[in-house]
Short mmCIF file of C-alpha atoms in Angstrom, two decimals:
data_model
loop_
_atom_site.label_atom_id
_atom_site.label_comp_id
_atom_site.label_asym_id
_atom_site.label_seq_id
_atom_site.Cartn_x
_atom_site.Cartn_y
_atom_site.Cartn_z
CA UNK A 299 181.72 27.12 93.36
CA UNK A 300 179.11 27.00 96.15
CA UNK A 301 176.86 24.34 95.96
CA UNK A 302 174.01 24.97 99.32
CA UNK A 303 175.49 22.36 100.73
CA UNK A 304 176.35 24.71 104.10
CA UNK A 305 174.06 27.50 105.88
CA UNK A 306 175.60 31.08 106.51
CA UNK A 307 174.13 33.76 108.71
CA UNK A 308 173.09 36.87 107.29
CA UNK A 309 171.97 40.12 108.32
CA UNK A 310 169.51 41.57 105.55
CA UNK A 311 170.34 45.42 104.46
CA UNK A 312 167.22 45.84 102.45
CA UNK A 313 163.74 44.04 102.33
CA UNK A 314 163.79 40.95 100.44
CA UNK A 315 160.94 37.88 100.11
CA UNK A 316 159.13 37.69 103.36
CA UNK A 317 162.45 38.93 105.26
CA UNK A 318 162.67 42.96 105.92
CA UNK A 319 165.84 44.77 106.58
CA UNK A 320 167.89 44.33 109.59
CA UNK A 321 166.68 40.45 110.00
CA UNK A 322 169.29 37.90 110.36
CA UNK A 323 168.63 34.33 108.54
CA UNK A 324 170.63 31.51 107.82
CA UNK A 325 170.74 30.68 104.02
CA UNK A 326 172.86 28.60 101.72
CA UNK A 327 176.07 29.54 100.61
CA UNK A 328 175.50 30.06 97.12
CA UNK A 329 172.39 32.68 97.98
CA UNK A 330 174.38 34.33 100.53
CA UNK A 331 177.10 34.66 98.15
CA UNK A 332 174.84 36.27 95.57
CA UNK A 333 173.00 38.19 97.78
CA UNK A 334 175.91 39.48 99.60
CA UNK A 335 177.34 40.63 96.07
CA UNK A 336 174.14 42.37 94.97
CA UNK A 337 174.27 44.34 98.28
CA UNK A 338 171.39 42.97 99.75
CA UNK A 339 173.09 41.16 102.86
CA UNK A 340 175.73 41.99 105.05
CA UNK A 341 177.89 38.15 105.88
CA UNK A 342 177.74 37.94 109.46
CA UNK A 343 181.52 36.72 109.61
CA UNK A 344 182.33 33.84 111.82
CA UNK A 345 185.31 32.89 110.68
CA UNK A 346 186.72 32.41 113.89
CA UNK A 347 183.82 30.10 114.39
CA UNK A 348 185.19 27.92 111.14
CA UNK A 349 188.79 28.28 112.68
CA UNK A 350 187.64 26.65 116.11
CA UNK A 351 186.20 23.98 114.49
CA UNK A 352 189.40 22.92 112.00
CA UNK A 353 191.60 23.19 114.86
CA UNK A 354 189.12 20.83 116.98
CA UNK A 355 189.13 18.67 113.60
CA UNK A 356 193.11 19.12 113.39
CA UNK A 357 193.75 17.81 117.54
CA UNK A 358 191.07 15.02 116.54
CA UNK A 359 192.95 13.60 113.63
CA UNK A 360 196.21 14.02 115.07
CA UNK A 361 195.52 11.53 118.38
CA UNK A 362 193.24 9.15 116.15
CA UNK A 363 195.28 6.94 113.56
CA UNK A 364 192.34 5.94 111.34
CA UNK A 365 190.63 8.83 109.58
CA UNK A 366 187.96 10.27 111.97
CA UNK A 367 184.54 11.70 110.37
CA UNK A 368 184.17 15.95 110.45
CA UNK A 369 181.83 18.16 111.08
CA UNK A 370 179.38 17.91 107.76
CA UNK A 371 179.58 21.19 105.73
CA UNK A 372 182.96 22.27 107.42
CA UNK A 373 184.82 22.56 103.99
CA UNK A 374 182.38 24.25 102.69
CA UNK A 375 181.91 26.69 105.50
CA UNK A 376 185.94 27.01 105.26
CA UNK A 377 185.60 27.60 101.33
CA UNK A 378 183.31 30.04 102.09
CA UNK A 379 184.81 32.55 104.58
CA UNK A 380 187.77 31.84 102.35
CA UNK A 381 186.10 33.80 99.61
CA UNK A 382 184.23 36.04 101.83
CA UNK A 383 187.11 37.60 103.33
CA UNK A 384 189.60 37.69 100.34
CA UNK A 385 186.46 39.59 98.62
CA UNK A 386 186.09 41.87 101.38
CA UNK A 387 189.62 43.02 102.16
CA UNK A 388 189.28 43.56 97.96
CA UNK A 389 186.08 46.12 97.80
CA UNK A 390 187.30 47.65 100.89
CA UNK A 391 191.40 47.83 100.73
CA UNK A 392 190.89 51.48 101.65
CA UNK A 393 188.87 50.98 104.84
CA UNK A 394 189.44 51.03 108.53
CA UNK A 395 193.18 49.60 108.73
CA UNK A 396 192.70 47.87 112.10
CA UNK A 397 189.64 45.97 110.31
CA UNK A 398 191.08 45.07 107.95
CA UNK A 399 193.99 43.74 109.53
CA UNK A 400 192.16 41.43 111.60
CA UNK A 401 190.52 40.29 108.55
CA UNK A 402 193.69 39.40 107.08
CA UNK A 403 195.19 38.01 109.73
CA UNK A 404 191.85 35.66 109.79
CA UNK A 405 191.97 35.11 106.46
CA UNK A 406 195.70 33.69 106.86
CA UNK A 407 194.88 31.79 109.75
CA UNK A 408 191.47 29.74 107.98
CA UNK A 409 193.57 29.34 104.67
CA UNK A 410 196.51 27.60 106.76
CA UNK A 411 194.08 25.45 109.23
CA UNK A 412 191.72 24.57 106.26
CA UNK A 413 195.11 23.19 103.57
CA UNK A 414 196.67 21.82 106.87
CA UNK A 415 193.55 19.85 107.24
CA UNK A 416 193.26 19.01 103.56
CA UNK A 417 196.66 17.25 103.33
CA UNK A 418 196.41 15.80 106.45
CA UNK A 419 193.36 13.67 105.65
CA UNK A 420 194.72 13.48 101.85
CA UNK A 421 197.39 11.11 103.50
CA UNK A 422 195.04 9.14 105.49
CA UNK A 423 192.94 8.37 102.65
CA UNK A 424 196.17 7.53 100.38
CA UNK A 425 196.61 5.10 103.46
CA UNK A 426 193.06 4.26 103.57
CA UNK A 427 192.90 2.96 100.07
CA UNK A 428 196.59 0.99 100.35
CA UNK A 429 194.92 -0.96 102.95
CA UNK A 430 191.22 -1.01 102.83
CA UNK A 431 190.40 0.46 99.10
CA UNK A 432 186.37 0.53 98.47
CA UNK A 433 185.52 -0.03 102.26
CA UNK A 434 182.35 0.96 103.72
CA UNK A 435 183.48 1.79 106.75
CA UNK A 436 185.74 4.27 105.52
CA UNK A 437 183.62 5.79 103.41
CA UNK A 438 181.35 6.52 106.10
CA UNK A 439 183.82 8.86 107.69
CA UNK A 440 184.58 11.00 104.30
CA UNK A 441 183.13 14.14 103.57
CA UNK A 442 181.50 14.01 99.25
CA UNK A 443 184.58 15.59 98.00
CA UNK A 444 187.49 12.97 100.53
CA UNK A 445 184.61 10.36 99.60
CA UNK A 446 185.17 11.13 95.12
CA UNK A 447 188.98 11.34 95.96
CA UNK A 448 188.89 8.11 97.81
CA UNK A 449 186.81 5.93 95.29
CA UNK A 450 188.68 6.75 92.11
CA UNK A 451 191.93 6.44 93.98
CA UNK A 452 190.81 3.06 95.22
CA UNK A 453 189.78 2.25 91.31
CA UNK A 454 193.26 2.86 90.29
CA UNK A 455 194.85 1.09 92.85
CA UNK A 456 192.72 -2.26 92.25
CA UNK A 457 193.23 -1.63 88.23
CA UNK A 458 196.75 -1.53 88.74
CA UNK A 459 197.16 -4.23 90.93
CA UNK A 460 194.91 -6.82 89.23
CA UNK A 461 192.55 -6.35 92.31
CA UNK A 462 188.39 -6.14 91.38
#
């Protein structure tokens, strides 16, 4: 699922490597994930953070007609507050209910700026490869996952028009 691709800040509850408890480190997604589930971290949530910068994204694609490039790691940071907060209001469905309402209500929010943002940039690629299939130049504005979409979209496009 998480592949390190993205940082996320941490507060450590317990001594771990060279960090001691109550330090606060950046480390990639799939450690925090693991070390957040062993109950050695505590994820320092900033999902509003990650909902700042989709709707900055959003505006950006919006009032630019070709595909713009985004921030790098943004899906991933996206993906994981996704998972961080549907696994939190889980473990902790009895907790404080104004936390966990504001949790839910940011979990909402992230899941309907991140898909907005998905499809949105799904149809400029589909647009993308009608006109410009294989190009460098767009290419250089994809994230890796818009970049795999985009290339074996492009393949089947030239395949099925004749085009090499």
């Amino acid at each position: 699922m998480f592949a390190g691709r993205t940082l996320i800040a941490v507060k450590l509850l317990k001594s771990f490597g060279d960090w001691k408890a109550g330090d606060m480190v950046l480390i990639e997604d799939w450690k925090a994930k693991e070390l957040w589930e062993t109950g050695i971290v505590e994820i320092i949530d900033e999902a509003e953070k990650v909902i700042g910068e989709l709707d900055r994204v959003i505006a950006e694609e919006k009032e630019n007609e070709p595909i713009t490039p985004i921030p790098e790691g943004l899906y991933e940071r996206a993906e994981f507050y996704i998972y961080y907060l549907e696994n939190y209001i889980k473990e902790n469905f009895e907790g404080n209910v104004d936390v966990l309402n504001v949790k839910m209500t940011r979990l909402a929010n992230l899941k309907k700026k991140y898909y907005y943002l998905k499809k949105l940039r799904f149809n400029k690629i589909l647009n993308a490869i009608m006109f410009r299939p294989n190009s460098l130049e767009v290419l250089s504005r994809l994230s890796p996952e818009e970049r795999r979409v985009y290339l074996q979209i492009s393949k089947i496009r030239n395949e099925w028009l004749g085009e090499k």
